[in-house]
XYZ file of C-alpha atoms in Angstrom:
765
model
C 112.042 94.474 126.638
C 114.223 94.918 123.549
C 114.631 92.681 120.536
C 117.985 92.176 118.886
C 118.953 90.255 115.772
C 122.479 89.220 114.916
C 124.331 86.616 112.840
C 125.758 83.450 114.396
C 128.690 81.687 112.779
C 129.821 78.119 113.409
C 126.604 76.069 113.563
C 126.918 72.607 112.035
C 123.277 71.482 112.034
C 119.757 72.427 113.077
C 120.353 70.803 116.482
C 123.051 73.408 117.152
C 120.387 76.104 116.779
C 118.105 74.276 119.219
C 120.948 73.976 121.749
C 121.606 77.697 121.576
C 117.918 78.389 122.118
C 117.785 76.108 125.165
C 120.791 77.810 126.793
C 119.731 81.396 126.059
C 116.139 80.814 127.189
C 117.415 79.947 130.644
C 119.057 83.353 131.134
C 117.198 85.832 133.418
C 115.169 88.406 131.544
C 115.084 86.493 128.244
C 111.521 86.410 126.967
C 112.007 84.590 123.690
C 114.788 83.417 121.427
C 114.722 82.025 117.882
C 117.789 80.705 116.097
C 117.669 79.824 112.402
C 120.331 77.445 111.237
C 119.457 78.056 107.587
C 119.602 81.873 107.910
C 122.390 81.710 110.522
C 120.537 84.388 112.481
C 119.470 84.768 116.114
C 116.574 86.900 117.328
C 116.326 87.534 121.084
C 113.704 89.489 123.044
C 115.066 90.262 126.497
C 115.320 92.718 129.390
C 118.755 94.221 128.965
C 118.680 95.544 132.529
C 118.724 91.919 133.761
C 120.890 90.409 131.073
C 122.869 92.628 128.681
C 123.451 91.485 125.119
C 127.096 90.833 125.831
C 126.130 88.226 128.470
C 123.928 86.452 125.920
C 126.699 86.396 123.301
C 129.180 85.162 125.887
C 126.960 82.163 126.668
C 126.638 81.468 122.928
C 130.435 81.691 122.715
C 130.810 79.104 125.469
C 128.875 76.707 123.289
C 131.474 77.172 120.541
C 129.646 79.551 118.262
C 130.379 83.142 117.315
C 127.652 85.780 117.756
C 128.504 88.842 115.686
C 127.345 92.202 117.118
C 128.598 95.813 117.028
C 131.142 96.667 119.680
C 128.890 99.390 121.090
C 125.689 97.320 121.077
C 126.030 96.456 124.745
C 125.550 100.118 125.582
C 122.102 100.248 123.917
C 119.090 101.026 126.047
C 115.390 100.710 125.117
C 114.810 104.433 124.754
C 117.936 105.099 122.693
C 118.227 104.777 118.922
C 120.147 101.890 117.452
C 123.827 102.639 117.070
C 124.742 103.544 113.495
C 127.240 101.353 111.766
C 129.998 103.069 109.786
C 129.126 101.500 106.477
C 126.177 101.376 104.136
C 123.922 103.681 106.071
C 121.684 100.758 106.773
C 121.244 98.574 109.814
C 124.478 97.109 111.268
C 126.152 96.470 107.936
C 129.577 96.376 109.562
C 128.226 93.437 111.537
C 127.015 91.647 108.397
C 130.293 92.376 106.593
C 132.156 90.862 109.540
C 129.794 87.855 109.628
C 130.290 87.314 105.902
C 134.048 87.403 106.388
C 133.813 84.816 109.171
C 131.551 82.597 107.054
C 133.936 82.931 104.131
C 136.819 81.931 106.413
C 134.742 79.005 107.651
C 134.068 77.906 104.071
C 137.767 78.182 103.272
C 138.589 75.864 106.214
C 135.944 73.419 104.960
C 137.566 73.513 101.561
C 140.952 72.715 103.084
C 139.470 69.890 105.142
C 137.774 68.544 102.039
C 140.984 68.643 99.982
C 142.916 66.879 102.728
C 140.139 64.297 103.138
C 140.092 63.476 99.416
C 143.864 62.943 99.401
C 143.646 60.808 102.537
C 140.779 58.765 101.098
C 142.828 57.933 98.041
C 145.823 56.947 100.177
C 143.905 54.647 102.544
C 142.138 52.937 99.637
C 145.294 52.257 97.533
C 146.081 48.927 99.268
C 142.531 47.701 98.665
C 142.691 48.701 95.020
C 145.992 46.915 94.555
C 144.581 43.760 96.164
C 141.478 43.946 94.008
C 143.513 44.001 90.777
C 146.405 41.679 91.680
C 146.997 38.446 93.500
C 149.775 39.955 95.630
C 149.107 40.739 99.238
C 150.708 43.713 100.933
C 152.269 43.307 104.359
C 149.106 43.823 106.409
C 150.616 45.140 109.693
C 152.617 47.856 107.949
C 149.700 48.817 105.738
C 147.319 49.053 108.666
C 149.715 51.215 110.671
C 150.044 53.638 107.785
C 146.244 53.695 107.484
C 145.942 54.247 111.214
C 148.228 57.299 111.070
C 146.376 58.779 108.083
C 142.954 58.165 109.617
C 144.054 59.660 112.970
C 145.211 62.834 111.243
C 141.936 62.998 109.261
C 139.879 62.675 112.426
C 141.971 65.313 114.194
C 141.813 67.807 111.316
C 138.864 67.162 108.962
C 136.637 65.424 111.512
C 137.402 67.423 114.658
C 134.373 69.657 114.276
C 131.998 66.692 114.625
C 133.600 65.431 117.822
C 133.830 68.882 119.402
C 130.166 69.621 118.552
C 129.049 66.224 119.852
C 130.960 66.758 123.091
C 129.417 70.207 123.623
C 125.939 68.801 123.132
C 126.660 65.912 125.465
C 127.666 68.353 128.213
C 124.183 69.844 127.866
C 122.666 66.351 127.941
C 121.617 66.880 124.355
C 122.436 65.182 121.054
C 122.629 66.401 117.477
C 123.583 65.332 113.990
C 127.247 65.464 114.891
C 126.575 62.966 117.672
C 125.622 60.376 115.068
C 128.674 61.101 112.929
C 130.999 61.106 115.914
C 129.640 57.863 117.379
C 129.559 56.111 113.989
C 133.056 57.068 112.777
C 134.467 56.856 116.287
C 133.203 53.300 116.743
C 134.681 52.221 113.359
C 138.004 53.891 114.251
C 138.266 52.398 117.737
C 137.371 48.928 116.514
C 140.028 49.208 113.826
C 142.556 50.489 116.355
C 141.774 47.518 118.616
C 142.205 45.097 115.711
C 145.766 46.382 115.240
C 146.942 46.498 118.823
C 145.094 43.382 120.081
C 144.465 41.028 117.135
C 144.634 38.028 119.468
C 141.407 39.118 121.210
C 139.497 38.719 118.024
C 141.245 35.482 117.019
C 140.438 33.953 120.413
C 136.742 34.552 119.814
C 136.868 33.052 116.338
C 136.729 36.424 114.559
C 139.154 37.740 111.938
C 140.554 41.124 113.042
C 139.249 43.673 110.540
C 139.976 47.383 110.088
C 137.617 50.083 108.764
C 140.040 52.979 108.267
C 138.948 53.450 104.661
C 135.295 53.598 105.753
C 136.070 56.132 108.492
C 138.088 58.437 106.234
C 135.703 58.356 103.299
C 132.657 58.946 105.522
C 134.266 62.020 107.065
C 135.292 63.306 103.650
C 131.847 62.808 102.125
C 130.116 64.546 105.036
C 132.583 67.473 104.749
C 131.800 67.582 101.000
C 128.092 67.782 101.816
C 128.673 70.607 104.298
C 130.832 72.480 101.832
C 128.217 72.241 99.088
C 125.478 73.154 101.598
C 127.394 76.242 102.762
C 127.729 77.487 99.189
C 124.075 76.754 98.462
C 122.948 78.535 101.655
C 124.951 81.546 100.606
C 122.914 81.557 97.390
C 119.692 81.237 99.379
C 120.568 84.346 101.397
C 121.469 86.330 98.301
C 118.560 88.739 98.794
C 120.178 90.303 101.874
C 123.501 90.692 100.083
C 121.798 92.310 97.106
C 119.862 94.697 99.338
C 123.002 95.609 101.235
C 124.890 96.345 98.001
C 122.185 98.885 96.990
C 123.408 101.405 99.531
C 125.828 104.201 98.653
C 129.324 104.052 100.136
C 129.985 107.827 100.190
C 128.138 111.104 100.280
C 128.980 114.570 98.962
C 128.017 117.025 101.730
C 128.216 120.771 102.061
C 129.764 121.919 105.343
C 130.947 125.447 106.009
C 130.213 126.318 102.396
C 132.593 123.618 101.059
C 131.873 120.264 99.392
C 133.305 117.226 101.147
C 133.215 113.549 100.111
C 132.677 111.564 103.296
C 131.892 107.988 104.280
C 128.204 107.238 104.536
C 128.552 106.489 108.243
C 129.716 110.059 108.863
C 126.520 111.641 107.522
C 124.345 113.228 110.201
C 120.703 114.314 110.137
C 120.476 117.845 108.734
C 123.452 117.533 106.433
C 123.057 119.152 102.982
C 123.952 116.587 100.333
C 124.536 116.965 96.604
C 123.841 114.083 94.230
C 124.813 114.319 90.560
C 123.453 112.440 87.518
C 124.262 108.767 87.611
C 125.023 108.713 91.345
C 123.245 106.881 94.134
C 121.315 108.926 96.662
C 123.181 108.495 99.938
C 120.452 108.591 102.612
C 116.782 109.482 102.973
C 116.023 113.196 102.709
C 113.980 116.060 101.277
C 114.969 117.955 98.112
C 115.781 121.606 98.722
C 117.153 122.459 95.280
C 117.158 120.993 91.757
C 115.028 118.858 89.484
C 115.694 115.304 88.330
C 114.212 111.885 87.611
C 115.069 109.148 90.090
C 115.000 105.409 89.459
C 113.301 103.889 92.524
C 113.046 100.352 91.118
C 115.102 98.961 93.981
C 112.393 100.111 96.377
C 109.205 99.819 94.372
C 110.050 97.291 91.666
C 108.708 99.807 89.120
C 111.201 100.830 86.446
C 109.555 104.130 85.443
C 111.586 107.064 86.758
C 109.971 109.359 89.348
C 110.268 113.105 88.932
C 111.743 114.877 91.951
C 111.710 118.566 92.715
C 111.835 120.863 95.727
C 109.938 119.322 98.636
C 110.060 115.777 97.266
C 111.267 112.883 99.369
C 114.286 110.914 98.191
C 115.315 107.481 99.409
C 118.834 106.256 100.086
C 120.044 103.666 97.573
C 117.916 104.924 94.672
C 119.626 106.181 91.508
C 119.613 109.782 90.337
C 119.304 109.845 86.560
C 119.476 113.125 84.698
C 119.782 116.154 86.931
C 121.537 117.401 90.030
C 119.693 117.400 93.340
C 120.496 119.019 96.652
C 118.693 117.538 99.580
C 118.713 117.634 103.344
C 119.304 114.362 105.181
C 116.304 113.399 107.332
C 117.040 109.717 108.076
C 120.339 107.939 108.366
C 121.675 104.574 109.463
C 119.077 102.192 110.835
C 116.243 104.712 110.241
C 116.495 104.682 106.427
C 113.925 102.930 104.269
C 116.560 100.542 102.910
C 117.643 99.615 106.456
C 114.042 98.894 107.468
C 113.594 96.655 104.417
C 116.753 94.718 105.269
C 115.642 94.399 108.879
C 112.207 93.072 107.835
C 113.735 90.521 105.481
C 116.223 89.299 108.078
C 113.514 89.050 110.705
C 111.241 87.082 108.407
C 114.023 84.740 107.273
C 114.941 83.966 110.911
C 111.336 83.338 111.974
C 109.739 79.904 112.113
C 106.662 78.803 110.151
C 104.036 76.638 111.888
C 104.709 73.820 109.407
C 108.244 73.656 110.837
C 106.964 72.523 114.227
C 106.454 68.963 112.996
C 110.011 68.748 111.786
C 111.278 70.289 115.003
C 109.329 67.743 117.099
C 110.685 64.870 115.049
C 114.256 66.206 115.102
C 114.076 66.648 118.859
C 113.642 62.906 119.484
C 115.262 61.628 116.322
C 118.875 61.299 117.401
C 118.185 59.335 120.649
C 115.872 57.017 118.652
C 118.581 56.463 116.018
C 121.152 55.743 118.731
C 118.745 53.154 120.123
C 118.196 51.579 116.684
C 121.965 51.371 116.141
C 122.438 49.573 119.455
C 119.597 47.177 118.717
C 121.089 46.527 115.276
C 124.530 45.785 116.770
C 123.164 43.437 119.419
C 120.753 41.674 117.064
C 123.419 40.818 114.510
C 125.819 39.732 117.232
C 123.211 37.379 118.698
C 121.876 36.177 115.338
C 124.792 36.527 112.873
C 124.536 35.510 109.216
C 126.284 32.192 108.660
C 128.350 33.327 105.711
C 129.962 36.476 107.246
C 131.938 37.448 110.331
C 129.355 38.434 112.923
C 131.304 41.218 114.645
C 132.285 42.880 111.370
C 128.751 42.647 109.960
C 127.157 43.948 113.172
C 129.539 46.904 113.509
C 129.172 47.932 109.867
C 125.377 47.765 110.084
C 125.302 49.817 113.271
C 127.683 52.440 111.839
C 125.637 52.638 108.660
C 122.433 53.305 110.662
C 124.168 56.131 112.534
C 125.532 57.714 109.362
C 122.455 57.499 107.111
C 120.065 58.778 109.750
C 121.504 62.302 110.212
C 118.412 64.576 110.261
C 119.991 67.585 108.537
C 117.665 67.366 105.534
C 114.652 67.337 107.865
C 115.906 70.392 109.734
C 116.657 72.346 106.557
C 113.445 71.469 104.761
C 111.419 74.451 105.979
C 113.817 77.292 106.890
C 115.832 77.192 103.656
C 112.636 77.474 101.590
C 111.393 80.317 103.814
C 114.716 82.139 103.350
C 114.491 81.999 99.573
C 110.776 82.792 99.492
C 111.129 85.863 101.712
C 114.146 87.004 99.735
C 112.304 86.709 96.419
C 109.418 88.627 97.926
C 111.705 91.474 98.856
C 113.145 91.529 95.337
C 109.596 92.017 93.979
C 108.401 94.647 96.400
C 106.827 92.267 98.985
C 108.118 92.839 102.484
C 107.040 89.836 104.565
C 107.375 90.265 108.334
C 107.392 86.608 109.403
C 107.317 83.067 108.114
C 103.871 82.416 109.610
C 102.304 85.092 107.403
C 103.965 83.634 104.317
C 102.578 80.222 105.205
C 99.044 81.488 105.978
C 98.794 83.503 102.786
C 98.457 80.498 100.492
C 95.320 79.376 102.364
C 93.542 82.773 102.113
C 90.030 82.434 100.670
C 88.900 86.103 100.870
C 90.733 89.403 100.480
C 89.110 92.595 101.709
C 90.307 95.792 100.039
C 89.926 99.278 101.454
C 88.815 101.702 98.728
C 90.429 105.091 99.028
C 94.205 104.930 98.747
C 94.191 101.165 98.176
C 91.976 100.212 95.239
C 92.054 103.861 94.169
C 94.978 106.270 94.037
C 93.605 108.298 96.956
C 94.341 111.519 95.023
C 90.859 113.081 95.211
C 89.828 116.147 93.245
C 86.610 118.112 93.371
C 84.537 117.447 90.247
C 81.090 118.853 91.190
C 79.900 121.712 93.385
C 76.109 121.963 93.443
C 74.291 124.335 95.758
C 74.561 127.863 97.086
C 77.274 130.240 95.898
C 79.154 130.209 99.210
C 78.945 126.429 99.489
C 82.640 125.631 98.647
C 83.991 128.580 100.648
C 82.209 127.571 103.837
C 82.951 123.876 103.376
C 86.681 124.537 102.846
C 86.820 126.881 105.833
C 85.670 124.050 108.129
C 87.637 121.286 106.354
C 90.970 123.153 106.562
C 91.359 121.867 110.136
C 90.899 118.226 109.079
C 93.583 115.865 107.781
C 91.205 113.639 105.820
C 91.938 113.257 102.051
C 88.423 114.495 101.266
C 89.077 117.627 103.295
C 92.399 118.264 101.526
C 90.776 118.001 98.117
C 88.006 120.473 99.082
C 90.484 122.966 100.529
C 92.788 122.641 97.481
C 89.852 123.398 95.147
C 88.848 126.478 97.193
C 92.410 127.791 97.047
C 92.632 127.086 93.324
C 89.531 129.307 92.959
C 91.140 131.958 95.187
C 88.367 131.738 97.813
C 89.032 133.323 101.176
C 88.902 130.816 104.070
C 86.814 132.138 106.929
C 87.553 131.779 110.667
C 85.847 128.771 112.312
C 84.822 128.370 115.907
C 83.800 125.245 117.864
C 85.394 122.914 115.317
C 84.588 119.228 115.808
C 85.818 116.163 113.929
C 83.324 113.322 113.736
C 85.301 110.140 112.956
C 84.100 108.434 109.818
C 81.348 110.934 109.041
C 82.762 114.489 108.658
C 83.424 117.769 110.512
C 81.407 120.659 111.869
C 81.939 124.187 113.226
C 80.561 127.714 113.547
C 81.030 130.459 110.919
C 79.580 133.880 111.541
C 77.310 132.415 114.181
C 75.933 129.742 111.869
C 76.585 126.042 112.374
C 78.223 124.367 109.382
C 78.498 120.584 108.861
C 80.421 118.918 106.058
C 80.207 115.163 105.651
C 77.907 112.205 105.114
C 74.080 112.239 105.297
C 74.402 110.334 108.560
C 76.343 113.235 110.100
C 73.783 115.788 108.990
C 70.967 113.674 110.386
C 72.773 113.192 113.709
C 73.311 116.967 114.032
C 69.677 117.738 113.284
C 69.911 118.960 109.668
C 67.384 118.094 106.978
C 69.387 116.455 104.145
C 66.415 115.350 102.024
C 66.774 118.323 99.635
C 70.262 117.248 98.605
C 69.380 113.617 97.893
C 68.688 113.888 94.111
C 72.005 115.631 93.397
C 73.830 113.213 95.695
C 72.470 110.119 93.975
C 73.117 111.526 90.534
C 76.788 112.246 91.334
C 77.254 108.975 93.236
C 76.075 106.973 90.256
C 79.130 108.191 88.443
C 81.344 106.477 91.003
C 82.222 109.676 92.845
C 82.331 110.387 96.528
C 79.656 112.863 97.652
C 79.929 115.227 100.625
C 76.851 117.094 101.888
C 77.112 120.602 103.310
C 74.705 121.637 106.040
C 74.028 125.273 106.925
C 71.620 126.534 109.565
C 69.627 123.281 109.824
C 69.344 122.665 106.072
C 71.428 120.865 103.445
C 72.479 123.629 101.106
C 74.318 121.530 98.525
C 76.727 118.737 97.729
C 80.354 118.429 96.617
C 81.395 115.576 94.353
C 84.933 114.231 94.482
C 86.561 111.826 92.042
C 89.156 109.240 92.806
C 90.430 106.985 89.996
C 91.108 103.264 90.442
C 94.705 102.131 90.356
C 95.647 100.946 86.866
C 96.710 97.565 88.252
C 93.519 96.953 90.281
C 91.346 95.257 87.674
C 93.907 92.719 86.497
C 94.983 91.983 90.065
C 91.439 91.222 91.192
C 90.689 89.099 88.128
C 93.853 87.102 88.864
C 92.672 86.523 92.435
C 89.229 85.349 91.365
C 90.716 82.945 88.733
C 92.606 81.299 91.575
C 89.616 80.951 93.863
C 90.103 83.986 96.127
C 87.067 86.213 96.636
C 87.749 90.022 96.675
C 85.658 92.324 98.859
C 85.363 96.129 98.815
C 85.173 97.730 102.261
C 84.512 101.477 102.459
C 82.828 104.189 104.452
C 81.497 105.708 101.216
C 77.926 105.608 99.975
C 76.877 102.319 98.384
C 76.374 103.935 94.973
C 79.959 105.180 95.000
C 81.214 101.811 96.156
C 79.258 100.011 93.414
C 80.745 102.257 90.697
C 84.318 101.538 91.879
C 83.585 97.821 92.350
C 82.178 97.557 88.815
C 85.298 99.236 87.403
C 87.737 96.857 89.170
C 85.638 93.724 88.889
C 84.310 93.084 92.384
C 80.849 91.399 92.466
C 77.998 93.437 93.970
C 77.471 90.808 96.683
C 80.989 91.504 97.956
C 80.490 95.229 98.534
C 80.608 96.442 102.126
C 79.699 100.143 102.046
C 78.781 102.807 104.616
C 81.136 101.191 107.118
C 82.457 103.346 109.959
C 86.141 102.958 110.896
C 85.286 101.032 114.023
C 83.124 98.635 112.036
C 85.770 97.474 109.575
C 87.235 94.937 111.990
C 83.716 93.656 112.700
C 83.197 92.873 109.028
C 86.497 90.935 109.014
C 85.275 88.979 112.066
C 81.984 88.212 110.344
C 83.795 86.702 107.349
C 86.033 84.695 109.652
C 82.973 83.412 111.492
C 81.782 81.937 108.174
C 85.003 79.901 107.984
C 86.831 82.255 105.617
C 90.581 82.819 106.024
C 90.755 86.552 105.430
C 93.457 88.936 104.233
C 92.925 92.709 104.519
C 94.586 95.274 102.226
C 94.575 98.864 103.537
C 96.574 102.038 103.939
C 95.052 104.293 106.573
C 94.955 104.711 110.335
C 91.318 103.603 110.307
C 92.339 100.364 108.600
C 94.684 99.335 111.418
C 92.060 97.453 113.521
C 90.921 95.499 110.445
C 94.563 94.781 109.451
C 95.176 93.417 112.919
C 91.972 91.362 112.962
C 92.622 89.759 109.567
C 94.474 86.505 109.351
C 96.989 88.294 107.139
C 97.208 92.108 107.084
C 98.640 93.708 103.936
C 99.536 97.410 103.904
C 100.462 99.770 101.125
C 103.897 101.288 101.669
C 102.403 104.689 100.780
C 99.982 104.342 103.728
C 100.272 105.549 107.311
C 102.876 104.342 109.799
C 100.148 102.786 111.912
C 98.893 100.683 108.967
C 102.408 99.570 108.051
C 103.311 98.618 111.633
C 100.062 96.646 112.038
C 100.350 94.678 108.772
C 102.082 91.357 108.229
C 103.049 92.166 104.679
C 103.910 95.523 103.086
C 103.473 96.194 99.371
C 106.237 98.514 98.217
C 104.954 100.785 95.485
C 101.404 101.134 94.129
C 101.075 97.967 92.024
C 98.190 95.877 93.341
C 99.422 93.022 91.182
C 101.738 92.257 94.075
C 98.739 90.949 96.082
C 98.139 87.906 93.827
C 101.895 87.651 93.428
C 102.266 87.294 97.195
C 99.699 84.485 97.235
C 101.396 82.621 94.416
C 104.790 83.055 96.098
C 103.287 81.621 99.281
C 101.858 78.655 97.407
C 105.129 77.903 95.643
C 107.071 78.221 98.913
C 104.713 75.849 100.735
C 104.793 73.381 97.867
C 108.575 73.423 98.050
C 108.500 72.879 101.822
C 106.130 69.927 101.423
C 108.422 68.405 98.809
C 111.428 68.898 101.093
C 109.676 67.338 104.081
C 108.357 64.423 102.043
C 111.742 63.453 100.688
C 113.452 64.007 104.022
C 110.977 61.727 105.775
C 111.046 59.115 102.974
C 114.834 59.152 102.959
C 115.001 58.249 106.631
C 111.997 55.875 106.650
C 113.503 53.823 103.784
C 117.164 54.328 104.527
C 117.349 53.279 108.203
C 115.812 49.765 107.783
C 118.032 49.024 104.787
C 121.069 50.268 106.696
C 120.177 48.029 109.632
C 120.256 45.024 107.351
C 116.524 44.299 107.339
C 116.721 43.102 103.742
C 119.773 40.915 104.200
C 118.001 37.682 105.276
C 115.773 37.738 102.183
C 117.897 39.368 99.468
C 121.438 39.486 100.930
C 121.194 43.231 100.432
C 123.230 45.557 102.665
C 124.231 49.192 102.531
C 127.846 50.334 102.725
C 128.599 53.121 105.250
C 130.355 54.959 102.445
C 127.166 54.899 100.313
C 125.177 55.888 103.388
C 127.361 58.944 104.054
C 127.121 59.958 100.386
C 123.345 59.585 100.471
C 123.095 61.589 103.686
C 125.109 64.453 102.136
C 123.003 64.294 98.982
C 119.738 64.460 100.936
C 120.678 67.751 102.536
C 121.960 69.092 99.223
C 118.714 68.051 97.512
C 116.652 70.019 100.067
C 118.767 73.123 99.545
C 118.829 72.887 95.749
C 115.075 72.196 95.606
C 114.501 75.311 97.722
C 116.754 77.343 95.436
C 114.336 76.635 92.577
C 112.204 79.349 94.152
C 114.770 81.816 92.918
C 113.229 81.329 89.463
C 110.004 82.929 90.740
C 109.392 86.157 88.860
C 106.738 88.818 88.601
C 105.281 86.959 85.619
C 105.550 83.404 86.994
C 102.113 83.423 88.597
C 100.369 84.308 85.306
C 101.566 81.154 83.617
């Protein structure tokens, strides 16, 4: 199975997205498909051996929509890398550029249709205006024929998209928003046409032949206006992707055959030697091989302080070189770069569906047929029981048309996805990479957040602060630890090398997950790790306990060293808390979220760190083995807590997966990042409470959108049907209904765009 995401151009409403999903799901080998009308994105998981991507896009094309994919995408296979687009060095930017061009062209057509509709509306209403302000009557037949011609042209040009879309849905035995518009305006047009060519039919039944060309033209124009404004607003909602795409460099200066060449970013290959001068963007990800400079990585981390880069340092494509020249070797290009992965995550999250959207989807799925039924009932009811003071046919038709026009469920369909789009985009701007809408929704309900200690609450940069015991203690410990990849081992080895100690050969090396390492040196068994490890291996650690407790009280990690059945000393290692940890945890507690510390370290060490960052003693979970972290998450969940986990290591992955929301540090391991639902770019733990506040604001916006969308329809449909006419002689004009319908969708979009005001300081207010 492979998953592909691509833009779709040409959708008119949320029902269009549902129709695409229904068709694509029926194709062989398609496992799942999600189409977002708001994000104009499609995500498909499928077996490309059974159904290639080109077949999927062809079926989408038959529905009248344009799926935009690279020309060579159909050749992709599961075990091959994604094809590289010849543009920004990120994922499929040629595709997004093409999609933006198509959407711009679509908006230009809407603008033309709108301009024509406005002119036509003025022309068809001139006779009415003249009659309103003078006693003279225009020759009715000639006037109506002119109106008929103008209205016909408007329907064929400005209104054609509604009728085409409605017809396509009808062929699938489905209905959508355009069905309501097409039926409503079509009914008004046909009735007006009949009044012109067969006026005697109406006269014979005692009715005055009436035309509704002005109503038809103005309704079409107002709906086009709403769509035009919505298209521009949606472009603003998706601004995050555009901004991210613009961060990439366009060109790279490479050295080939001893010569410098300026080439397009898409022509860079892994292994190229690239030069970047002061003030230039770094082209792709790589490793510095020459030079020294400061690099602004704010676009990636959100932190404005420049980062010093020298030989061996990693540089990221899209970041800005400041004050020195760097020569680096390209290690990742195209879809493999950090910037490309960020864009892919944002796109995926924006196209995903939040659980709260399911209610709106269920309502929208049955809404159009119900509205059609209400319109028919309205028509029949007013024909059977007409008001005495008005023409029954005219009143009944206008009421039915008004019901059809006012009930379009676009606002309901846009309520959730447009807010998710903006929320995810704002998260990306502030260093919060959110994988899916469900995680964003869950986050605001989190009651407990569990933090890993080393590398999460602390910097993870351990140094040896104490060596207490025999003279050869550090030398033997480092000799065994050199084969381990644990941060504690690295710190011990670094300290031994700093002291110029010779590392001895080790036999029978064993790594004991979560507790330490052991091996044989000169025929003697050496163990380096926790008291539990020494006890399990038969050592006697009691002699080291006083030194261990003394060092641990200072908030340091303590490692015991066993030699020939005895504990011969301890090594203390210090790890400082992240500067942002204390304020972040205080912010969480002020807003009712309980922080927990989860660590494999001794309880004394854990207590010292917890006291520094402000975690209550009752929330300390110490001496926890890697396999037990997930169990502690389960225990909290069993108490009814909704738990988030923040971690960075391989041993945090099970806990990240078990948590309701997993949050990984971008500096952590690949396993942790792949397991987590949210990735914090950079080292600022202040992004954890920021993520919760962003979630809360996004969900509040969604609730507001859904409330007004529901209220609009609940109140609007009865009034449109004439329910208030018998008591108050109050009716609703189809023109006002169409304007209200357009405004409801625009309100939802503009209300969602308020999330763009969210900033890194908003949640402190």
